[in-house]
mmCIF file of C-alpha atoms and ligand atoms in Angstrom:
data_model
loop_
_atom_site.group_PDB
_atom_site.id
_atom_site.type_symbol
_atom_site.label_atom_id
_atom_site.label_comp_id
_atom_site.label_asym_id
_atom_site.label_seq_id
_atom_site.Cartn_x
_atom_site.Cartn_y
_atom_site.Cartn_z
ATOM 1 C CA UNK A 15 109.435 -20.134 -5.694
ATOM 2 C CA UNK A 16 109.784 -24.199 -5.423
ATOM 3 C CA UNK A 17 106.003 -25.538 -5.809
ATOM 4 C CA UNK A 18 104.824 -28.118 -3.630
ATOM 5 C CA UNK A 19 102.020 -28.942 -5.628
ATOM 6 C CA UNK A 20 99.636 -31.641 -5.394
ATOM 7 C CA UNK A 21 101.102 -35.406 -7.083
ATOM 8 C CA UNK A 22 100.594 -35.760 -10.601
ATOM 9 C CA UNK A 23 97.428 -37.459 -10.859
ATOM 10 C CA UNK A 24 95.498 -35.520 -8.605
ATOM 11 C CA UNK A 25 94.450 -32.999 -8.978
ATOM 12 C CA UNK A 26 93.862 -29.992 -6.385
ATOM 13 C CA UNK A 27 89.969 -30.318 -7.262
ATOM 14 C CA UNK A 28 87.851 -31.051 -9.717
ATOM 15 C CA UNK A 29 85.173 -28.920 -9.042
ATOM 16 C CA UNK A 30 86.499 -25.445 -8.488
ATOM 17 C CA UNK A 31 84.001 -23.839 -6.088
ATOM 18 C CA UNK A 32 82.712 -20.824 -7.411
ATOM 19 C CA UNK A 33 84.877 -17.839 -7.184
ATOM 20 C CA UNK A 34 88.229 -19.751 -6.402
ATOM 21 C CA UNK A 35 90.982 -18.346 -8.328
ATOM 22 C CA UNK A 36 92.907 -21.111 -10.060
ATOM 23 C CA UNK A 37 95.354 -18.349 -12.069
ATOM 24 C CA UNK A 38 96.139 -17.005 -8.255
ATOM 25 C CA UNK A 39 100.459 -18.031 -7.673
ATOM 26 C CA UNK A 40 99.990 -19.729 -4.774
ATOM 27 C CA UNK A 41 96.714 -21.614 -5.391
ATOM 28 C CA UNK A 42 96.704 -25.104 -4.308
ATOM 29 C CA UNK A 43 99.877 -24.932 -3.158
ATOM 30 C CA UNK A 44 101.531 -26.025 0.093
ATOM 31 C CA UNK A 45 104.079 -24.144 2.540
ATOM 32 C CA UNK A 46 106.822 -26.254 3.904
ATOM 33 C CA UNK A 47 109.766 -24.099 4.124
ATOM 34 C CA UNK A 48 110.459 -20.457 3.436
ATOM 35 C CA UNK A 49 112.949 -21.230 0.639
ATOM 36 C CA UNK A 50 109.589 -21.086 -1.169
ATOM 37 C CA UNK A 51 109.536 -17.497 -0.691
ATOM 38 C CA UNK A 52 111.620 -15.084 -3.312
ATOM 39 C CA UNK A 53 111.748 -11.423 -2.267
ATOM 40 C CA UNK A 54 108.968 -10.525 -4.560
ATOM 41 C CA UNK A 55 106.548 -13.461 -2.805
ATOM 42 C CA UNK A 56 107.089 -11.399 0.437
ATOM 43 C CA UNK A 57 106.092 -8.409 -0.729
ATOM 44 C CA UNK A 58 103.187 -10.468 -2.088
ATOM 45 C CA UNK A 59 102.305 -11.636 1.259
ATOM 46 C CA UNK A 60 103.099 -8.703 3.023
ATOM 47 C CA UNK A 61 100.674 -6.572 0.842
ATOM 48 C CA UNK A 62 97.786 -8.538 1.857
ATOM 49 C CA UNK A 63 98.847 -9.142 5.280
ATOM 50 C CA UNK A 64 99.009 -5.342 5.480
ATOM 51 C CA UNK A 65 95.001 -5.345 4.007
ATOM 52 C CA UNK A 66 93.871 -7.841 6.681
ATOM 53 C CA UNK A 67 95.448 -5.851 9.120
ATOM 54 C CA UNK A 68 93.584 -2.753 7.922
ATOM 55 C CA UNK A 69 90.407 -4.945 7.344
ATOM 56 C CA UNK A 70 90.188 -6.050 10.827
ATOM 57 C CA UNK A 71 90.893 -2.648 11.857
ATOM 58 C CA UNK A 72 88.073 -1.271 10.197
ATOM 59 C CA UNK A 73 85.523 -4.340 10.261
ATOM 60 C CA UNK A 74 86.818 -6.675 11.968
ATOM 61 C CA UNK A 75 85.966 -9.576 10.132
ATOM 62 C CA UNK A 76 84.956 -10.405 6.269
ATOM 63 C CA UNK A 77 83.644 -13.268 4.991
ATOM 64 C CA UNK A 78 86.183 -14.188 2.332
ATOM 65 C CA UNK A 79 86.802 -17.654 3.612
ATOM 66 C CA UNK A 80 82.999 -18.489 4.012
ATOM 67 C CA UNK A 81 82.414 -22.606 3.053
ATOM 68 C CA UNK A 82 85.968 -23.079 3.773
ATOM 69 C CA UNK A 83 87.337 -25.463 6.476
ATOM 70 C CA UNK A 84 90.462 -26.008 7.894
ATOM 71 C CA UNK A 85 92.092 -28.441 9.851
ATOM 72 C CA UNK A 86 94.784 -27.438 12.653
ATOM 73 C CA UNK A 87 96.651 -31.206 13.410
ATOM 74 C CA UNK A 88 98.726 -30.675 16.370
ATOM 75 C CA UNK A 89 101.329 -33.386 17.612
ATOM 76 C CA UNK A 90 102.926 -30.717 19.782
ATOM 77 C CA UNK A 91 101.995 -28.405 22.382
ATOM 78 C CA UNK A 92 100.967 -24.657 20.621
ATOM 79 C CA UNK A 93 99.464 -21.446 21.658
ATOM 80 C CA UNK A 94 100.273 -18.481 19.376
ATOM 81 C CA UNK A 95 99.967 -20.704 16.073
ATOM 82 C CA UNK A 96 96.873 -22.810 16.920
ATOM 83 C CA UNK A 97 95.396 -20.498 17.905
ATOM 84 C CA UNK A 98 96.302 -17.579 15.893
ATOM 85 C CA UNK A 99 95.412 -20.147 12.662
ATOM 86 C CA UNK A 100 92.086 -20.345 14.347
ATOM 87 C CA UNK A 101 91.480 -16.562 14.788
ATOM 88 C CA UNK A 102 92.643 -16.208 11.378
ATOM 89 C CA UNK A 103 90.054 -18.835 9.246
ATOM 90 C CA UNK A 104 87.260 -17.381 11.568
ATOM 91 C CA UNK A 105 87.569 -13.547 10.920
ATOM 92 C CA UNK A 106 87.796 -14.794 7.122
ATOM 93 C CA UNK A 107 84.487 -16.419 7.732
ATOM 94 C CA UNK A 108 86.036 -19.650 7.461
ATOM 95 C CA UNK A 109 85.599 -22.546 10.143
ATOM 96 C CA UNK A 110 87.885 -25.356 12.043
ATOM 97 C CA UNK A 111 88.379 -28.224 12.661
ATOM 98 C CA UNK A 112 90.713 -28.312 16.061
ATOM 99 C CA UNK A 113 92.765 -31.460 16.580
ATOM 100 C CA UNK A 114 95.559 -30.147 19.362
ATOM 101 C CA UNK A 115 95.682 -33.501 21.462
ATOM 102 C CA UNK A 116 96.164 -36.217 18.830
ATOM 103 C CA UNK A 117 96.268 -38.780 21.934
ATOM 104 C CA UNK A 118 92.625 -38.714 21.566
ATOM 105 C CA UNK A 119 92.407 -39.651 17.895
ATOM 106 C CA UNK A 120 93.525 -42.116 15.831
ATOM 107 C CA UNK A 121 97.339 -41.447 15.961
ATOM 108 C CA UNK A 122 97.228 -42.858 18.967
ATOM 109 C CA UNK A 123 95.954 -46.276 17.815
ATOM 110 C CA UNK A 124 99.220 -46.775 15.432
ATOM 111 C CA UNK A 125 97.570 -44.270 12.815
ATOM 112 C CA UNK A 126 100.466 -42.998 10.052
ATOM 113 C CA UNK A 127 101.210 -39.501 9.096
ATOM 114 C CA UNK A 128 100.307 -39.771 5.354
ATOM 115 C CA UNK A 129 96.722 -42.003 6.444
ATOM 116 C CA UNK A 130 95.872 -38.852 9.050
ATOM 117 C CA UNK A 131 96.437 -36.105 6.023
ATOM 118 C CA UNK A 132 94.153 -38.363 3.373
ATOM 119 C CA UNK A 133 91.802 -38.392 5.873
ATOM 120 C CA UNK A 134 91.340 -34.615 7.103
ATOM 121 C CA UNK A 135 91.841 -33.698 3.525
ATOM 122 C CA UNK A 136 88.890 -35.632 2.706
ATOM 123 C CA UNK A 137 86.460 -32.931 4.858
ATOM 124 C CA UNK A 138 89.072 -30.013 5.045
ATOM 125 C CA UNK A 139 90.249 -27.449 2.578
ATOM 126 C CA UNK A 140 93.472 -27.396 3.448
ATOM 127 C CA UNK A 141 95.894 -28.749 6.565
ATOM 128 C CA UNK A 142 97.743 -27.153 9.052
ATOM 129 C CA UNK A 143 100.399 -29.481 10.632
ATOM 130 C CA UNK A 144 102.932 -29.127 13.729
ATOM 131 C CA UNK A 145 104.996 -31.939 13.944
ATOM 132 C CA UNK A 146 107.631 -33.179 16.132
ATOM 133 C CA UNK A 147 110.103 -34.828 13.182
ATOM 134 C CA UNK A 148 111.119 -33.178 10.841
ATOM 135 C CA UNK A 149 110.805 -33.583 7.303
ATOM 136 C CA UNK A 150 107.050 -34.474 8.318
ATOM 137 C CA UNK A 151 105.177 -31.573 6.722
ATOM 138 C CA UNK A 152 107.089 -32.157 3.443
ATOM 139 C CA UNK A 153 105.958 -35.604 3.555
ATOM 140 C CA UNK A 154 102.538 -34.566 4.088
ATOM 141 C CA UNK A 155 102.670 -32.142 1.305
ATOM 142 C CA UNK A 156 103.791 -35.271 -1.463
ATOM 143 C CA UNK A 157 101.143 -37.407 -0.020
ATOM 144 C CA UNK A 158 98.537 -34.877 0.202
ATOM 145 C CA UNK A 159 95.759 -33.369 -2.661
ATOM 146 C CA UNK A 160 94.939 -30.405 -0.725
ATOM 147 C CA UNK A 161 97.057 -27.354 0.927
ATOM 148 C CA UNK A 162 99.375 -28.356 3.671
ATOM 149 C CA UNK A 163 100.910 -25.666 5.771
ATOM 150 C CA UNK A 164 104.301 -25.919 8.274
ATOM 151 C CA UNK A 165 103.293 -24.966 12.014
ATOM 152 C CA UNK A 166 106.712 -26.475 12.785
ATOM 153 C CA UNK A 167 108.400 -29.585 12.302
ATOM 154 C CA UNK A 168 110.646 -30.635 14.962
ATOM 155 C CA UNK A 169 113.789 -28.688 14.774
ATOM 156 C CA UNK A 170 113.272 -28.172 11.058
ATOM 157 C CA UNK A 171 111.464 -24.850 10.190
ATOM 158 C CA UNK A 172 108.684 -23.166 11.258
ATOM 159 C CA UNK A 173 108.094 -20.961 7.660
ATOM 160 C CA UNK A 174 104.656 -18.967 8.778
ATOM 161 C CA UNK A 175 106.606 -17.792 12.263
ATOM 162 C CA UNK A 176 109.490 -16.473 10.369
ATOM 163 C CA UNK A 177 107.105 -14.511 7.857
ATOM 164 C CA UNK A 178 105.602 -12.798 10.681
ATOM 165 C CA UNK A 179 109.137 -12.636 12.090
ATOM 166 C CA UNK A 180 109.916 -10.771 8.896
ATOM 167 C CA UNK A 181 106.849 -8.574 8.866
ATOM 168 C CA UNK A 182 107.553 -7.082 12.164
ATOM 169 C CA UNK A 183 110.810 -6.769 11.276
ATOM 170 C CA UNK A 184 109.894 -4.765 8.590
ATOM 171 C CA UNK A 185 106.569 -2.561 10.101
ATOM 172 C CA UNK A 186 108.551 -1.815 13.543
ATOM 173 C CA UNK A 187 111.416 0.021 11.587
ATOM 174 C CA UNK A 188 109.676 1.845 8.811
ATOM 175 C CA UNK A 189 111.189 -0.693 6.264
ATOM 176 C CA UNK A 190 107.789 -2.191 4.594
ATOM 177 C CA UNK A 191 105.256 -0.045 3.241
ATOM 178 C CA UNK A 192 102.471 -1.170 0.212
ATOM 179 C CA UNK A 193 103.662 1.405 -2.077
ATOM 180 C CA UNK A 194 107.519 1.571 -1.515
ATOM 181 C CA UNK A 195 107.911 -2.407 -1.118
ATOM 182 C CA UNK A 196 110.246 -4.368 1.394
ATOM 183 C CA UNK A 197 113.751 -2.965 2.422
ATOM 184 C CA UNK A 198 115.501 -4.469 4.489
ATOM 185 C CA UNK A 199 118.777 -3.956 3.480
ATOM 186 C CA UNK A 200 122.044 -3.055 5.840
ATOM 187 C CA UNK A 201 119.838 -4.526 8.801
ATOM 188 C CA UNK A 202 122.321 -6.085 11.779
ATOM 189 C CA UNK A 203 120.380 -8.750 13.003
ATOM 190 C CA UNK A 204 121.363 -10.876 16.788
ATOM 191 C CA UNK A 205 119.824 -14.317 17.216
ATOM 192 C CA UNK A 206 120.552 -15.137 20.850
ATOM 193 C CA UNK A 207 119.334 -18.086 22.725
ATOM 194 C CA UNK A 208 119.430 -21.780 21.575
ATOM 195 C CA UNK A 209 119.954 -21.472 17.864
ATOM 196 C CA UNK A 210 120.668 -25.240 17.318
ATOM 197 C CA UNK A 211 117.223 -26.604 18.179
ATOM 198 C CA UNK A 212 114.971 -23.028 17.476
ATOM 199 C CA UNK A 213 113.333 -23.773 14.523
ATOM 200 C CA UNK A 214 112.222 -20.188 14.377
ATOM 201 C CA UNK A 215 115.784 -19.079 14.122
ATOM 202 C CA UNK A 216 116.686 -21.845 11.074
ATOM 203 C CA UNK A 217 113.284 -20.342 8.976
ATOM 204 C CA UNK A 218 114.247 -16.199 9.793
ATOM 205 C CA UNK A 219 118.313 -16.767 9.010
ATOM 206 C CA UNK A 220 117.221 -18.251 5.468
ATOM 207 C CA UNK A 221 114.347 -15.691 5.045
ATOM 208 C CA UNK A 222 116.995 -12.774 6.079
ATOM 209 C CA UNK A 223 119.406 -14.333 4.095
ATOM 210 C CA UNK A 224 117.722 -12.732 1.114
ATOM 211 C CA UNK A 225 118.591 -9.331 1.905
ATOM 212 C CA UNK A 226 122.026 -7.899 2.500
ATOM 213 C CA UNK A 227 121.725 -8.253 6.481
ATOM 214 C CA UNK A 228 124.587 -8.995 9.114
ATOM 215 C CA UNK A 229 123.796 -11.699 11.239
ATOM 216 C CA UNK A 230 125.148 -12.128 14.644
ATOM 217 C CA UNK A 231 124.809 -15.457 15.858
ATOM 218 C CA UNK A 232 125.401 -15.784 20.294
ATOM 219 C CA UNK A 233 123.986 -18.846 21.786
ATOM 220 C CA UNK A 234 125.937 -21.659 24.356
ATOM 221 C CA UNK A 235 128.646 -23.774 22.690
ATOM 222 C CA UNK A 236 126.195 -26.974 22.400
ATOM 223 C CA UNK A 237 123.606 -24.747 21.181
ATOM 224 C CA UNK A 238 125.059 -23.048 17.969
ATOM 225 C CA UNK A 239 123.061 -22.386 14.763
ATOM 226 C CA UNK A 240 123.319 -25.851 12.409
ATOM 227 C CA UNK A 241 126.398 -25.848 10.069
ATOM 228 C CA UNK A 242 123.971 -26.425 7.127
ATOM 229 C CA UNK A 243 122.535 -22.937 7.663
ATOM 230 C CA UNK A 244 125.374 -21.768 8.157
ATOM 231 C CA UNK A 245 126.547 -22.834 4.890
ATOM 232 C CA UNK A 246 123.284 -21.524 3.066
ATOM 233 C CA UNK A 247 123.836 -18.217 4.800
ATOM 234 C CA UNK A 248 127.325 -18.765 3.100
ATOM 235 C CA UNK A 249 126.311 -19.430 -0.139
ATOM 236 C CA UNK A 250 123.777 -16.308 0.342
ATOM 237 C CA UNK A 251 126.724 -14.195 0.867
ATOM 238 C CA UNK A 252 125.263 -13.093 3.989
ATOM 239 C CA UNK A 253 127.722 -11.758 6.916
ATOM 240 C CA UNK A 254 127.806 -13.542 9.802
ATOM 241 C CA UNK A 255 129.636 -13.975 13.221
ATOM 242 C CA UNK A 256 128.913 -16.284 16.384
ATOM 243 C CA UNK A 257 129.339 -15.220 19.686
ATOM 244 C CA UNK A 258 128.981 -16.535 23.437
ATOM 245 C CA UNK A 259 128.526 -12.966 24.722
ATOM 246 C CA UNK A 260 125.898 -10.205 24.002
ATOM 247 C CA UNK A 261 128.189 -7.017 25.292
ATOM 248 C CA UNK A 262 130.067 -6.201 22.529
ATOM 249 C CA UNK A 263 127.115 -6.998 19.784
ATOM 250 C CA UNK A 264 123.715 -4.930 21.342
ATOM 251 C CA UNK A 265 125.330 -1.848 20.552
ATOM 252 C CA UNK A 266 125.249 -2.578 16.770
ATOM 253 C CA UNK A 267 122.063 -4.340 16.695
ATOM 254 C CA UNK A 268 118.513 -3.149 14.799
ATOM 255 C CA UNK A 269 116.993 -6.679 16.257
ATOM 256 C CA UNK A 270 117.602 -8.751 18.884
ATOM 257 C CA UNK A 271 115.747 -12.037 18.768
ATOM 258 C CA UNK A 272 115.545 -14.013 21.669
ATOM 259 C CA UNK A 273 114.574 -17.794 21.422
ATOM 260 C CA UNK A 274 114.245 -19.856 24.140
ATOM 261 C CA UNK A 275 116.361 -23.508 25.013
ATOM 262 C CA UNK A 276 114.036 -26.025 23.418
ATOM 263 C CA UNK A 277 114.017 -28.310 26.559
ATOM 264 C CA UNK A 278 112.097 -31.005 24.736
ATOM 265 C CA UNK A 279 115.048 -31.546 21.981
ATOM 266 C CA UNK A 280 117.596 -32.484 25.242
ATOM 267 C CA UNK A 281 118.321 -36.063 25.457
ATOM 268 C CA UNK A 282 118.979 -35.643 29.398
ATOM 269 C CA UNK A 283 117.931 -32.876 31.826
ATOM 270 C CA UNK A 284 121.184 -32.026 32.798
ATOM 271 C CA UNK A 285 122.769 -30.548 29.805
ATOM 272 C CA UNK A 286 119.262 -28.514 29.261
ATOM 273 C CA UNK A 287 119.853 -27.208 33.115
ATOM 274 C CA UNK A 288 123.006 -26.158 32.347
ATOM 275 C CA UNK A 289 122.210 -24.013 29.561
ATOM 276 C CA UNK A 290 118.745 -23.282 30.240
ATOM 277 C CA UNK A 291 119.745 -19.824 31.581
ATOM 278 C CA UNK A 292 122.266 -18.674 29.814
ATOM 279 C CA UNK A 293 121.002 -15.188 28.862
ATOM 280 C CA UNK A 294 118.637 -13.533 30.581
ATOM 281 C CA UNK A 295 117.563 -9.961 28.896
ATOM 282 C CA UNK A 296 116.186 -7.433 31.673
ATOM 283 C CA UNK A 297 116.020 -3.490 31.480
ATOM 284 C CA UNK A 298 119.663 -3.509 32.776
ATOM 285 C CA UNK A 299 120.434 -5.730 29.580
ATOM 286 C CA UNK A 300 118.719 -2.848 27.417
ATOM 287 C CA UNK A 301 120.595 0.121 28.227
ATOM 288 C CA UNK A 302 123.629 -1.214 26.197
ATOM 289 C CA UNK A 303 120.747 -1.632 23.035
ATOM 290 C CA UNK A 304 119.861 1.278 20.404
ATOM 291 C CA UNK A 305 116.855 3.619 21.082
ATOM 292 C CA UNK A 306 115.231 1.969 17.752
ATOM 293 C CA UNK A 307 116.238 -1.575 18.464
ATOM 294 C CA UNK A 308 113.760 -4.121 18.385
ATOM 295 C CA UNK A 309 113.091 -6.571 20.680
ATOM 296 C CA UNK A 310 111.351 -9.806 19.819
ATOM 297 C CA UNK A 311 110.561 -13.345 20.929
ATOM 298 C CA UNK A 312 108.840 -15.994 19.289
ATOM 299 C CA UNK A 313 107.686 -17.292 22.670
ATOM 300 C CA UNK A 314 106.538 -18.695 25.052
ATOM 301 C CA UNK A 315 109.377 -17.068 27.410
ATOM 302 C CA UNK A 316 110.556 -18.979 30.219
ATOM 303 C CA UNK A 317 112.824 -16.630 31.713
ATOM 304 C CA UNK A 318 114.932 -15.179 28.466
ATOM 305 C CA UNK A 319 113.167 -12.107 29.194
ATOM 306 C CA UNK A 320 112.123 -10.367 32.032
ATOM 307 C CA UNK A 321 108.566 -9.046 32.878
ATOM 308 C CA UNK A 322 110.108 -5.415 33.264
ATOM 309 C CA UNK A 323 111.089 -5.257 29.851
ATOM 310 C CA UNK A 324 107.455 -5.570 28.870
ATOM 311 C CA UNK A 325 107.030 -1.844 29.321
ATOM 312 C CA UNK A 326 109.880 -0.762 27.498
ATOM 313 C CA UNK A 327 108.683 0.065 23.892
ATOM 314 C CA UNK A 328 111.083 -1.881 21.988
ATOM 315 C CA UNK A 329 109.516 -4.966 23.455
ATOM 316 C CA UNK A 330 107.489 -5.922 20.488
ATOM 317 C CA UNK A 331 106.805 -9.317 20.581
ATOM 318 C CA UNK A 332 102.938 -8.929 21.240
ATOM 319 C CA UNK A 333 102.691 -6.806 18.227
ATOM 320 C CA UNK A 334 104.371 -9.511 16.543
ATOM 321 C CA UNK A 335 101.970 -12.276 17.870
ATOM 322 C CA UNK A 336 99.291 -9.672 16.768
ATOM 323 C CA UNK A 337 101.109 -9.498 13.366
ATOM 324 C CA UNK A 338 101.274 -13.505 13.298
ATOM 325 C CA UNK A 339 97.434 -13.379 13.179
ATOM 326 C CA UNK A 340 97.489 -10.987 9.653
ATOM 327 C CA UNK A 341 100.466 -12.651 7.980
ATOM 328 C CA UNK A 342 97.736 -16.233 8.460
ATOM 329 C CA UNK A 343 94.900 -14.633 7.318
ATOM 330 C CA UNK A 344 97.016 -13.737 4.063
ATOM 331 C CA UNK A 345 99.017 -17.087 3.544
ATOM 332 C CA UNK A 346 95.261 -18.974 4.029
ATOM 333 C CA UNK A 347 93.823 -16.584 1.336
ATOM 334 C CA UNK A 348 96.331 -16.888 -0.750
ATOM 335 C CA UNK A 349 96.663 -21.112 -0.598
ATOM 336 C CA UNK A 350 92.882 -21.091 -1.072
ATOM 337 C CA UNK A 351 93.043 -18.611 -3.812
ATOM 338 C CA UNK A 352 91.016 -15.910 -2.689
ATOM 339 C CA UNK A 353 94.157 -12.984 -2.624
HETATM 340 N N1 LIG B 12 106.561 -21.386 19.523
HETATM 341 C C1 LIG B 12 107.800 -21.529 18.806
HETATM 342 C C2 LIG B 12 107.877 -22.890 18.137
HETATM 343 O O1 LIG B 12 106.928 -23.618 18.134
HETATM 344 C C3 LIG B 12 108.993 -21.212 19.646
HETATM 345 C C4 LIG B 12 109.233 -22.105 20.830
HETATM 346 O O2 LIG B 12 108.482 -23.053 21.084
HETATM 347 O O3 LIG B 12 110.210 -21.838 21.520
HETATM 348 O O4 LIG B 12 108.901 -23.213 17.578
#
């Protein structure tokens, strides 16, 4: 696990509010990138993600959280993770602090990065930050006294996305349960869509790359998964092949993961039009896919997948923004060390 703890000097807090576990792994610590994350962390966070999911099931909400606040700092448009951050603090009986259009704070008077974080740190508990460079949530994180979590930092990573990737990975085919563990193991794996920019794909091919998965790789020419991953995924000893067509691969495949083109990483509309519909997955698409295959998107879709296929039960990318929701509630507990 690579600590992104607070700078020397200063410290997380000097007054420990009562009941805080300091001894707890991942107390006080920040989550930039899932190379973080050994295989025994995920079964960490999958455990408790598994009891929130069980605890909202049953009660709905607990008040494990309660005195904490959090503040969601948004330089990019967000649904699912704003929101799903949100749902997540209040059914821990934790509160927000919602700032989704920075144009109407101080960024947009000329205000840095590392003068924002000092400054919500100063009333929050800890920070979570979408960015649109990236490197900017590590940079928070070596500024920054208090927890700062990755919501996505331009075509970097986007680490809490990819552990709820991983989690429905793992619930949908029988592969995680609390008392047998995590295995995920012989899994074929197709990332389709625009793997260069997706910065969901860069965070689940390094998560994946722990396990002894196949990865098939089919995007556009321009839009091919970065050679540094590639390399990592190398280095991982992970099997992997690219592709430009989906035909020959759905057969084989236990998850297909559809991204969409990132049309606000194109320097000029035209190349994004050209591309922009490569692959379009409809029921038709799915007859060529395994009975167990599952489906996912990190979304929003526009057009990668039609609305038929929303019937079809391998679609299961609203269980997985459902599952996004209890993977939150466990990283947040476990940053503010209360799991
Ligand atoms: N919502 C995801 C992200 O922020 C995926 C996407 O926007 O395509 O990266």
């Amino acid at each position: 696990m690579t600590h992104y703890r607070p700078p020397e000097g200063r410290p997380v807090s000097k007054h420990l509010p009562f009941g805080d576990r300091r001894d707890a792994p991942w107390y006080g610590q920040s989550i930039v990138s899932v190379r973080q994350f050994t295989r025994s962390d995920l079964e960490y966070v999958f455990g408790v993600a598994h009891e929130m999911r069980e605890m909202v099931g049953r009660i709905g909400s607990f008040d494990l959280l309660k005195g904490k606040l959090l503040a969601n700092l948004f330089y990019e448009p967000s649904t699912r993770t704003a929101s799903s951050f949100m749902a997540a603090m209040q059914r821990l009986g934790g509160t927000v602090i919602p700032i989704n259009e920075v144009h109407y704070s101080s960024v947009s008077k000329g205000e840095s990065l590392p003068d924002t974080i000092r400054t919500l740190e100063a009333y929050a508990d800890c920070i979570v930050l979408r960015h649109p460079q990236m490197g900017a949530a590590a940079e928070a994180a070596r500024v920054a006294r208090k927890p700062i979590i990755n919501a996505g930092d331009g075509v970097g990573e986007h680490p809490t996305q990819a552990l709820l990737d991983l989690f429905t990975i793992a619930m949908e085919l029988g592969r995680y349960a609390p008392s047998r563990g995590l295995a995920l193991d012989g899994l074929t794996v197709t990332m389709l869509g625009d793997l260069r920019y997706g910065r969901t794909v860069h965070s689940l091919a390094r998560l994946l790359s722990q396990f002894g998965v196949t990865l098939n790789l089919v995007s556009p020419a321009i839009l091919k998964m970065p050679e540094h991953i590639k390399d990592e995924l190398d280095k991982a000893g992970v099997t992997w092949r690219e592709a430009d067509s989906l035909e020959a691969i759905l057969g084989q495949s236990d998850v297909l993961y559809v991204t969409r083109v990132q049309k606000e990483r194109f320097e000029d509309e035209a190349t994004y039009l050209g591309v922009k519909d490569a692959y379009v997955v409809t029921p038709e698409t799915l007859r060529g896919a395994r009975d167990e295959m599952v489906l996912m998107h990190p979304f929003p879709r526009v057009g990668e997948i039609s609305y038929e296929v929303d019937k079809d039960p391998r679609a299961a990318y609203f269980r997985q923004m459902e599952n996004g929701m209890y993977v939150r509630m466990a990283l947040l507990a476990m940053v503010l060390g209360k799991a």
